[in-house]
């Protein structure tokens, strides 16, 4: 069975074809980042209009790459929640109309579930149950993933998401939106702090003195601002702040994951979402998991950020359960609330 995946929740238009026996056949992505850079963040209306322009060319691209035609598609999966409401609507209308025209099933996919399941695309040996750390631009969550559609949220951020904190701290240091990956590259340039001590105290580890799985990153970003304002504001200071910020974020994420692994006794950890592309985070998680005789699973770097492949894959899992949309209504939800629907 061939599933077309359609992702339009934010500023990336992603389409993909996933075959339930052959795996991922093709994927194509258009990133709108350059469109939003002048505004310092995503402009929802511009995002929606731009998705509309790219949906059909990207559909043609994935079909050509896979040497398939429209009539080969058996089902369409689209992101229905959470995300920017107008952006979600473009993908939902496109997917449901195409499904209606082709007389095939359409599946509403939860974007966060798709991020978590993207780890299956990289490693087929992954199995439920597992602990999932979802670290994206909009969400930071620790989740006990029991089975397809069965999730318990152990904790989430009280304020900024990790990716958001990376982007905001990068902006303080003068990087254009989204500065997260640039901040991470700069942090990697800092020499070993054992040989070159930081010119200030290490950054605090937020919420690590609390007996829970909650996160909070907005204070860390403010701390970075204060240290930057007191510094020489040169390249050396930039690099040291980038290092100290990234180091504190990683230590906090590792600490909370370790705590959750101890509680749940799970032996598999999935780290998904845009920040999952961070190399130092990957290294630190592998090191921590060695102590537990546990294993880390990461999506491929290109599938950490938003993409159509994770949507097609998730749709394919529901296809086998036959849980398609029942009617022609186009339902999208800007907020995570729909997540509760997935917690059966
Ligand atoms: O998952 P994603 O595409 O967005 C949401 O669905 O929210 O993640 C994008 C986020 C951005 O905030 C970006 O700065 C961050 O992921 N990001 C990184 C890295 N690559 C992307 N943050 C830290 N280190 C990276 N290497
Ligand atoms: Zn995402």
CSV table of C-alpha atoms and ligand atoms in Angstrom, one decimal:
chain,number,residue,atom,x,y,z
A,1,UNK,CA,0.0,0.0,0.0
A,2,UNK,CA,1.3,3.4,-0.9
A,3,UNK,CA,0.8,6.4,1.4
A,4,UNK,CA,1.3,10.0,0.5
A,5,UNK,CA,2.3,12.2,3.5
A,6,UNK,CA,1.6,15.9,3.6
A,7,UNK,CA,3.2,18.2,6.2
A,8,UNK,CA,2.3,21.9,6.3
A,9,UNK,CA,2.1,22.7,10.1
A,10,UNK,CA,4.6,25.6,10.1
A,11,UNK,CA,7.2,26.8,7.7
A,12,UNK,CA,8.1,23.7,5.8
A,13,UNK,CA,6.1,22.1,3.0
A,14,UNK,CA,7.0,18.4,3.1
A,15,UNK,CA,5.6,15.6,0.9
A,16,UNK,CA,6.7,11.9,0.8
A,17,UNK,CA,5.6,8.5,-0.5
A,18,UNK,CA,5.9,5.6,1.9
A,19,UNK,CA,5.2,2.0,0.8
A,20,UNK,CA,4.1,-0.4,3.6
A,21,UNK,CA,6.4,-3.1,2.2
A,22,UNK,CA,9.2,-1.3,0.5
A,23,UNK,CA,9.6,1.6,3.0
A,24,UNK,CA,10.2,5.3,2.1
A,25,UNK,CA,10.2,5.7,-1.7
A,26,UNK,CA,10.7,9.5,-2.0
A,27,UNK,CA,10.4,12.7,-0.2
A,28,UNK,CA,10.6,16.4,-1.0
A,29,UNK,CA,10.7,19.5,1.1
A,30,UNK,CA,10.5,23.2,0.6
A,31,UNK,CA,11.7,25.3,3.5
A,32,UNK,CA,10.3,28.8,3.8
A,33,UNK,CA,13.1,30.0,6.1
A,34,UNK,CA,14.4,32.7,3.7
A,35,UNK,CA,10.9,34.1,3.3
A,36,UNK,CA,10.5,34.7,7.1
A,37,UNK,CA,14.1,35.9,7.9
A,38,UNK,CA,13.3,39.6,7.4
A,39,UNK,CA,10.6,39.4,10.0
A,40,UNK,CA,12.7,37.5,12.6
A,41,UNK,CA,10.1,34.6,12.8
A,42,UNK,CA,7.4,32.8,11.0
A,43,UNK,CA,4.6,35.1,9.6
A,44,UNK,CA,1.5,32.8,9.6
A,45,UNK,CA,-0.3,34.3,6.6
A,46,UNK,CA,2.8,34.2,4.4
A,47,UNK,CA,3.4,30.6,5.5
A,48,UNK,CA,-0.1,29.6,4.4
A,49,UNK,CA,0.1,31.3,1.0
A,50,UNK,CA,3.5,29.8,0.4
A,51,UNK,CA,2.4,26.2,1.2
A,52,UNK,CA,-0.3,26.6,-1.5
A,53,UNK,CA,2.3,27.5,-4.1
A,54,UNK,CA,4.4,24.4,-3.3
A,55,UNK,CA,2.0,21.6,-2.7
A,56,UNK,CA,1.4,20.6,-6.3
A,57,UNK,CA,5.0,21.0,-7.5
A,58,UNK,CA,6.2,18.9,-4.5
A,59,UNK,CA,3.6,16.2,-5.2
A,60,UNK,CA,4.9,16.0,-8.8
A,61,UNK,CA,8.4,15.8,-7.5
A,62,UNK,CA,7.7,12.9,-5.1
A,63,UNK,CA,5.8,11.0,-7.8
A,64,UNK,CA,8.6,11.5,-10.4
A,65,UNK,CA,11.3,10.5,-7.9
A,66,UNK,CA,9.4,7.2,-7.0
A,67,UNK,CA,8.4,6.6,-10.7
A,68,UNK,CA,4.8,6.5,-9.6
A,69,UNK,CA,1.5,8.2,-10.7
A,70,UNK,CA,-1.5,9.5,-8.8
A,71,UNK,CA,-3.4,6.3,-9.3
A,72,UNK,CA,-0.8,4.3,-7.4
A,73,UNK,CA,-1.5,6.2,-4.2
A,74,UNK,CA,-3.7,4.2,-1.8
A,75,UNK,CA,-4.1,6.7,1.1
A,76,UNK,CA,-3.1,10.2,2.1
A,77,UNK,CA,-1.9,11.2,5.5
A,78,UNK,CA,-1.8,14.9,6.5
A,79,UNK,CA,-0.8,16.9,9.6
A,80,UNK,CA,-4.0,18.0,11.3
A,81,UNK,CA,-2.6,19.2,14.6
A,82,UNK,CA,-0.9,21.1,16.3
A,83,UNK,CA,0.5,24.0,14.2
A,84,UNK,CA,-0.4,27.3,12.6
A,85,UNK,CA,-4.1,27.1,11.8
A,86,UNK,CA,-4.0,28.5,8.3
A,87,UNK,CA,-0.9,26.5,7.4
A,88,UNK,CA,-2.6,23.3,8.7
A,89,UNK,CA,-5.7,24.1,6.6
A,90,UNK,CA,-3.7,24.3,3.3
A,91,UNK,CA,-2.4,20.8,3.8
A,92,UNK,CA,-5.7,19.4,5.1
A,93,UNK,CA,-7.7,20.8,2.2
A,94,UNK,CA,-5.2,19.6,-0.3
A,95,UNK,CA,-5.0,16.1,1.2
A,96,UNK,CA,-8.8,15.6,1.7
A,97,UNK,CA,-9.7,17.0,-1.8
A,98,UNK,CA,-7.1,14.8,-3.5
A,99,UNK,CA,-8.3,11.8,-1.5
A,100,UNK,CA,-11.9,12.5,-2.5
A,101,UNK,CA,-10.9,12.9,-6.2
A,102,UNK,CA,-9.0,9.6,-6.1
A,103,UNK,CA,-11.6,7.9,-4.0
A,104,UNK,CA,-9.1,6.8,-1.4
A,105,UNK,CA,-8.7,7.2,2.4
A,106,UNK,CA,-7.4,10.3,4.2
A,107,UNK,CA,-5.7,10.1,7.6
A,108,UNK,CA,-5.4,13.0,10.1
A,109,UNK,CA,-1.9,12.7,11.7
A,110,UNK,CA,-0.8,14.3,15.0
A,111,UNK,CA,2.4,16.1,14.2
A,112,UNK,CA,4.0,15.2,17.6
A,113,UNK,CA,3.3,11.5,17.2
A,114,UNK,CA,4.8,11.7,13.7
A,115,UNK,CA,8.0,13.3,15.1
A,116,UNK,CA,8.3,10.5,17.7
A,117,UNK,CA,7.7,7.7,15.1
A,118,UNK,CA,10.2,9.2,12.7
A,119,UNK,CA,12.8,7.2,14.6
A,120,UNK,CA,11.4,4.0,13.1
A,121,UNK,CA,12.4,5.3,9.7
A,122,UNK,CA,16.0,5.3,10.8
A,123,UNK,CA,16.1,2.0,12.7
A,124,UNK,CA,13.6,-0.8,12.1
A,125,UNK,CA,14.8,-2.6,15.3
A,126,UNK,CA,13.0,0.0,17.5
A,127,UNK,CA,10.0,-1.4,19.4
A,128,UNK,CA,7.3,-0.1,21.7
A,129,UNK,CA,7.4,0.7,24.6
A,130,UNK,CA,10.0,3.4,24.8
A,131,UNK,CA,10.7,6.8,26.4
A,132,UNK,CA,10.5,9.7,24.0
A,133,UNK,CA,12.1,13.1,24.4
A,134,UNK,CA,10.5,15.4,21.9
A,135,UNK,CA,12.6,18.6,21.5
A,136,UNK,CA,11.4,20.8,18.7
A,137,UNK,CA,10.9,24.5,18.0
A,138,UNK,CA,7.4,24.5,19.6
A,139,UNK,CA,7.5,21.6,22.1
A,140,UNK,CA,9.6,20.0,24.8
A,141,UNK,CA,8.1,16.8,26.2
A,142,UNK,CA,9.0,13.6,27.9
A,143,UNK,CA,6.6,10.9,26.8
A,144,UNK,CA,6.1,7.3,27.7
A,145,UNK,CA,5.3,5.7,24.4
A,146,UNK,CA,3.4,2.5,25.1
A,147,UNK,CA,2.0,1.7,21.6
A,148,UNK,CA,0.8,3.4,18.5
A,149,UNK,CA,-1.6,6.1,19.7
A,150,UNK,CA,-1.0,5.3,23.4
A,151,UNK,CA,1.1,7.9,25.1
A,152,UNK,CA,1.5,9.3,28.6
A,153,UNK,CA,3.1,12.7,28.8
A,154,UNK,CA,5.4,12.6,31.9
A,155,UNK,CA,6.4,16.3,31.7
A,156,UNK,CA,6.7,19.2,29.4
A,157,UNK,CA,8.1,22.7,29.3
A,158,UNK,CA,6.4,25.4,31.4
A,159,UNK,CA,7.5,28.2,29.1
A,160,UNK,CA,9.9,28.2,26.0
A,161,UNK,CA,10.5,25.0,24.1
A,162,UNK,CA,14.2,24.0,23.7
A,163,UNK,CA,14.4,24.9,20.0
A,164,UNK,CA,12.7,28.3,20.8
A,165,UNK,CA,15.3,28.9,23.5
A,166,UNK,CA,18.1,28.0,21.1
A,167,UNK,CA,16.6,30.4,18.5
A,168,UNK,CA,16.1,33.3,21.0
A,169,UNK,CA,19.5,33.0,22.5
A,170,UNK,CA,21.0,32.9,19.0
A,171,UNK,CA,19.1,36.1,18.3
A,172,UNK,CA,20.6,37.8,21.4
A,173,UNK,CA,24.0,36.9,20.0
A,174,UNK,CA,23.1,38.4,16.6
A,175,UNK,CA,22.1,35.4,14.5
A,176,UNK,CA,19.2,35.6,12.1
A,177,UNK,CA,16.1,33.3,12.6
A,178,UNK,CA,16.2,30.4,13.1
A,179,UNK,CA,19.6,30.6,14.8
A,180,UNK,CA,19.5,27.3,16.8
A,181,UNK,CA,21.8,25.3,14.4
A,182,UNK,CA,24.2,28.3,14.1
A,183,UNK,CA,24.4,28.6,17.9
A,184,UNK,CA,25.1,24.9,18.1
A,185,UNK,CA,27.9,25.1,15.5
A,186,UNK,CA,29.4,28.1,17.4
A,187,UNK,CA,29.3,26.2,20.7
A,188,UNK,CA,31.2,23.3,19.1
A,189,UNK,CA,34.1,25.7,18.4
A,190,UNK,CA,34.7,26.3,22.1
A,191,UNK,CA,37.8,24.4,23.3
A,192,UNK,CA,37.5,21.8,26.1
A,193,UNK,CA,36.5,23.9,29.2
A,194,UNK,CA,38.8,21.8,31.3
A,195,UNK,CA,41.8,23.4,29.4
A,196,UNK,CA,40.1,26.8,28.7
A,197,UNK,CA,37.8,27.6,31.7
A,198,UNK,CA,34.7,29.7,30.9
A,199,UNK,CA,35.1,33.4,31.7
A,200,UNK,CA,31.9,33.2,33.9
A,201,UNK,CA,30.2,30.6,36.0
A,202,UNK,CA,28.5,27.7,34.2
A,203,UNK,CA,24.9,28.4,33.4
A,204,UNK,CA,22.3,27.0,35.9
A,205,UNK,CA,20.5,23.8,35.1
A,206,UNK,CA,16.8,24.8,35.2
A,207,UNK,CA,14.3,22.6,37.1
A,208,UNK,CA,17.0,20.0,38.0
A,209,UNK,CA,16.4,20.5,41.7
A,210,UNK,CA,12.7,19.6,41.2
A,211,UNK,CA,11.3,16.1,41.6
A,212,UNK,CA,9.4,16.1,38.4
A,213,UNK,CA,9.8,15.9,34.6
A,214,UNK,CA,8.9,19.5,33.8
A,215,UNK,CA,11.3,21.8,31.9
A,216,UNK,CA,11.7,25.6,31.8
A,217,UNK,CA,14.1,27.3,29.4
A,218,UNK,CA,13.1,30.9,29.3
A,219,UNK,CA,15.3,31.8,32.4
A,220,UNK,CA,18.3,30.3,30.7
A,221,UNK,CA,17.8,32.5,27.7
A,222,UNK,CA,17.5,35.6,30.0
A,223,UNK,CA,20.7,34.4,31.8
A,224,UNK,CA,22.4,34.3,28.5
A,225,UNK,CA,21.3,37.9,27.8
A,226,UNK,CA,22.6,39.2,31.1
A,227,UNK,CA,26.0,37.5,30.6
A,228,UNK,CA,26.2,38.8,27.0
A,229,UNK,CA,25.4,42.4,28.2
A,230,UNK,CA,28.1,42.3,30.8
A,231,UNK,CA,30.7,40.8,28.4
A,232,UNK,CA,33.0,42.4,25.9
A,233,UNK,CA,30.4,41.4,23.3
A,234,UNK,CA,33.1,40.0,21.0
A,235,UNK,CA,33.6,36.7,19.2
A,236,UNK,CA,35.2,35.1,22.3
A,237,UNK,CA,32.2,36.0,24.5
A,238,UNK,CA,29.8,34.8,21.8
A,239,UNK,CA,31.5,31.4,21.6
A,240,UNK,CA,31.7,31.0,25.4
A,241,UNK,CA,28.0,31.9,25.9
A,242,UNK,CA,26.9,29.6,23.1
A,243,UNK,CA,28.9,26.8,24.7
A,244,UNK,CA,27.6,27.5,28.2
A,245,UNK,CA,24.0,27.7,27.0
A,246,UNK,CA,24.2,24.5,25.0
A,247,UNK,CA,26.0,22.7,27.8
A,248,UNK,CA,23.3,23.6,30.3
A,249,UNK,CA,20.4,22.6,28.0
A,250,UNK,CA,22.0,19.2,27.2
A,251,UNK,CA,22.8,18.5,30.9
A,252,UNK,CA,19.2,19.3,31.8
A,253,UNK,CA,17.7,17.1,29.1
A,254,UNK,CA,20.1,14.2,30.0
A,255,UNK,CA,19.2,14.6,33.7
A,256,UNK,CA,15.5,14.5,33.1
A,257,UNK,CA,15.7,11.5,30.7
A,258,UNK,CA,17.9,9.6,33.2
A,259,UNK,CA,15.3,10.3,35.9
A,260,UNK,CA,12.4,9.1,33.7
A,261,UNK,CA,14.4,6.0,32.6
A,262,UNK,CA,15.0,5.1,36.3
A,263,UNK,CA,11.2,5.5,37.0
A,264,UNK,CA,9.8,3.7,34.0
A,265,UNK,CA,12.6,1.1,33.7
A,266,UNK,CA,12.4,1.5,29.9
A,267,UNK,CA,15.5,0.5,28.0
A,268,UNK,CA,14.9,2.4,24.7
A,269,UNK,CA,15.0,6.2,24.3
A,270,UNK,CA,13.9,8.1,21.2
A,271,UNK,CA,15.1,11.7,20.8
A,272,UNK,CA,13.0,13.4,18.2
A,273,UNK,CA,12.3,16.9,16.8
A,274,UNK,CA,14.5,19.6,15.4
A,275,UNK,CA,16.9,19.8,18.4
A,276,UNK,CA,17.4,16.0,18.1
A,277,UNK,CA,19.8,17.0,15.2
A,278,UNK,CA,22.2,18.5,17.8
A,279,UNK,CA,25.4,16.4,17.7
A,280,UNK,CA,26.5,17.1,21.3
A,281,UNK,CA,23.0,16.1,22.6
A,282,UNK,CA,23.3,12.8,20.7
A,283,UNK,CA,26.7,12.2,22.1
A,284,UNK,CA,25.6,13.0,25.7
A,285,UNK,CA,22.5,10.8,25.5
A,286,UNK,CA,24.6,7.8,24.2
A,287,UNK,CA,27.0,8.2,27.1
A,288,UNK,CA,24.3,8.4,29.7
A,289,UNK,CA,22.5,5.4,28.2
A,290,UNK,CA,25.6,3.2,28.4
A,291,UNK,CA,25.2,3.2,32.2
A,292,UNK,CA,21.7,1.9,31.9
A,293,UNK,CA,22.5,-0.8,29.3
A,294,UNK,CA,19.8,1.1,27.3
A,295,UNK,CA,19.8,2.3,23.7
A,296,UNK,CA,19.2,5.6,22.0
A,297,UNK,CA,17.3,6.0,18.8
A,298,UNK,CA,17.5,9.1,16.7
A,299,UNK,CA,15.7,10.0,13.4
A,300,UNK,CA,18.1,10.7,10.5
A,301,UNK,CA,19.3,14.3,10.7
A,302,UNK,CA,17.1,15.4,7.7
A,303,UNK,CA,14.0,13.9,9.4
A,304,UNK,CA,14.6,15.6,12.8
A,305,UNK,CA,13.0,18.9,11.6
A,306,UNK,CA,9.5,18.9,9.9
A,307,UNK,CA,9.1,16.7,6.9
A,308,UNK,CA,6.6,14.7,4.9
A,309,UNK,CA,8.3,11.3,5.5
A,310,UNK,CA,7.3,11.1,9.2
A,311,UNK,CA,3.7,12.0,8.3
A,312,UNK,CA,3.5,9.3,5.5
A,313,UNK,CA,5.1,6.7,7.9
A,314,UNK,CA,2.6,7.5,10.7
A,315,UNK,CA,-0.3,7.4,8.3
A,316,UNK,CA,0.9,4.0,7.1
A,317,UNK,CA,0.8,2.7,10.6
A,318,UNK,CA,-2.8,3.8,11.0
A,319,UNK,CA,-3.7,2.5,7.6
A,320,UNK,CA,-3.0,-1.0,8.8
A,321,UNK,CA,-5.4,-0.3,11.7
A,322,UNK,CA,-8.0,1.1,9.3
A,323,UNK,CA,-8.5,4.3,11.3
A,324,UNK,CA,-9.1,6.7,8.5
A,325,UNK,CA,-11.1,10.0,8.5
A,326,UNK,CA,-14.8,9.0,8.2
A,327,UNK,CA,-16.3,12.0,6.4
A,328,UNK,CA,-15.5,15.0,4.2
A,329,UNK,CA,-15.2,17.5,7.1
A,330,UNK,CA,-11.8,19.3,7.3
A,331,UNK,CA,-10.7,19.4,10.9
A,332,UNK,CA,-7.5,21.0,12.1
A,333,UNK,CA,-6.4,22.1,15.5
A,334,UNK,CA,-3.8,24.8,16.2
A,335,UNK,CA,-3.1,23.4,19.7
A,336,UNK,CA,-1.7,20.2,21.2
A,337,UNK,CA,-5.0,19.4,22.8
A,338,UNK,CA,-5.7,16.8,20.0
A,339,UNK,CA,-2.8,14.8,21.6
A,340,UNK,CA,-5.4,13.6,24.2
A,341,UNK,CA,-7.2,11.9,21.3
A,342,UNK,CA,-4.1,9.9,20.6
A,343,UNK,CA,-4.0,8.8,24.3
A,344,UNK,CA,-6.5,6.0,24.1
B,1,LIG,O1,10.9,20.1,14.8
B,1,LIG,P1,11.1,21.4,14.2
B,1,LIG,O2,11.3,21.5,12.7
B,1,LIG,O3,10.0,22.5,14.6
B,1,LIG,C1,8.8,22.2,15.2
B,1,LIG,O4,8.0,21.3,14.8
B,1,LIG,O5,8.6,23.0,16.2
B,1,LIG,O6,12.4,22.0,14.9
B,1,LIG,C2,12.9,23.3,14.6
B,1,LIG,C3,13.8,23.7,15.8
B,1,LIG,C4,14.3,25.2,15.6
B,1,LIG,O7,14.0,25.9,16.9
B,1,LIG,C5,15.8,25.0,15.4
B,1,LIG,O8,16.5,26.1,15.9
B,1,LIG,C6,16.1,23.7,16.2
B,1,LIG,O9,15.0,22.9,15.9
B,1,LIG,N1,17.3,23.1,15.7
B,1,LIG,C7,18.4,22.9,16.5
B,1,LIG,C8,19.4,22.2,15.7
B,1,LIG,N2,18.8,22.0,14.5
B,1,LIG,C9,17.6,22.5,14.5
B,1,LIG,N3,18.7,23.3,17.8
B,1,LIG,C10,19.9,23.0,18.3
B,1,LIG,N4,20.8,22.3,17.6
B,1,LIG,C11,20.6,21.9,16.3
B,1,LIG,N5,21.6,21.3,15.7
B,2,LIG,ZN1,7.8,19.7,14.1
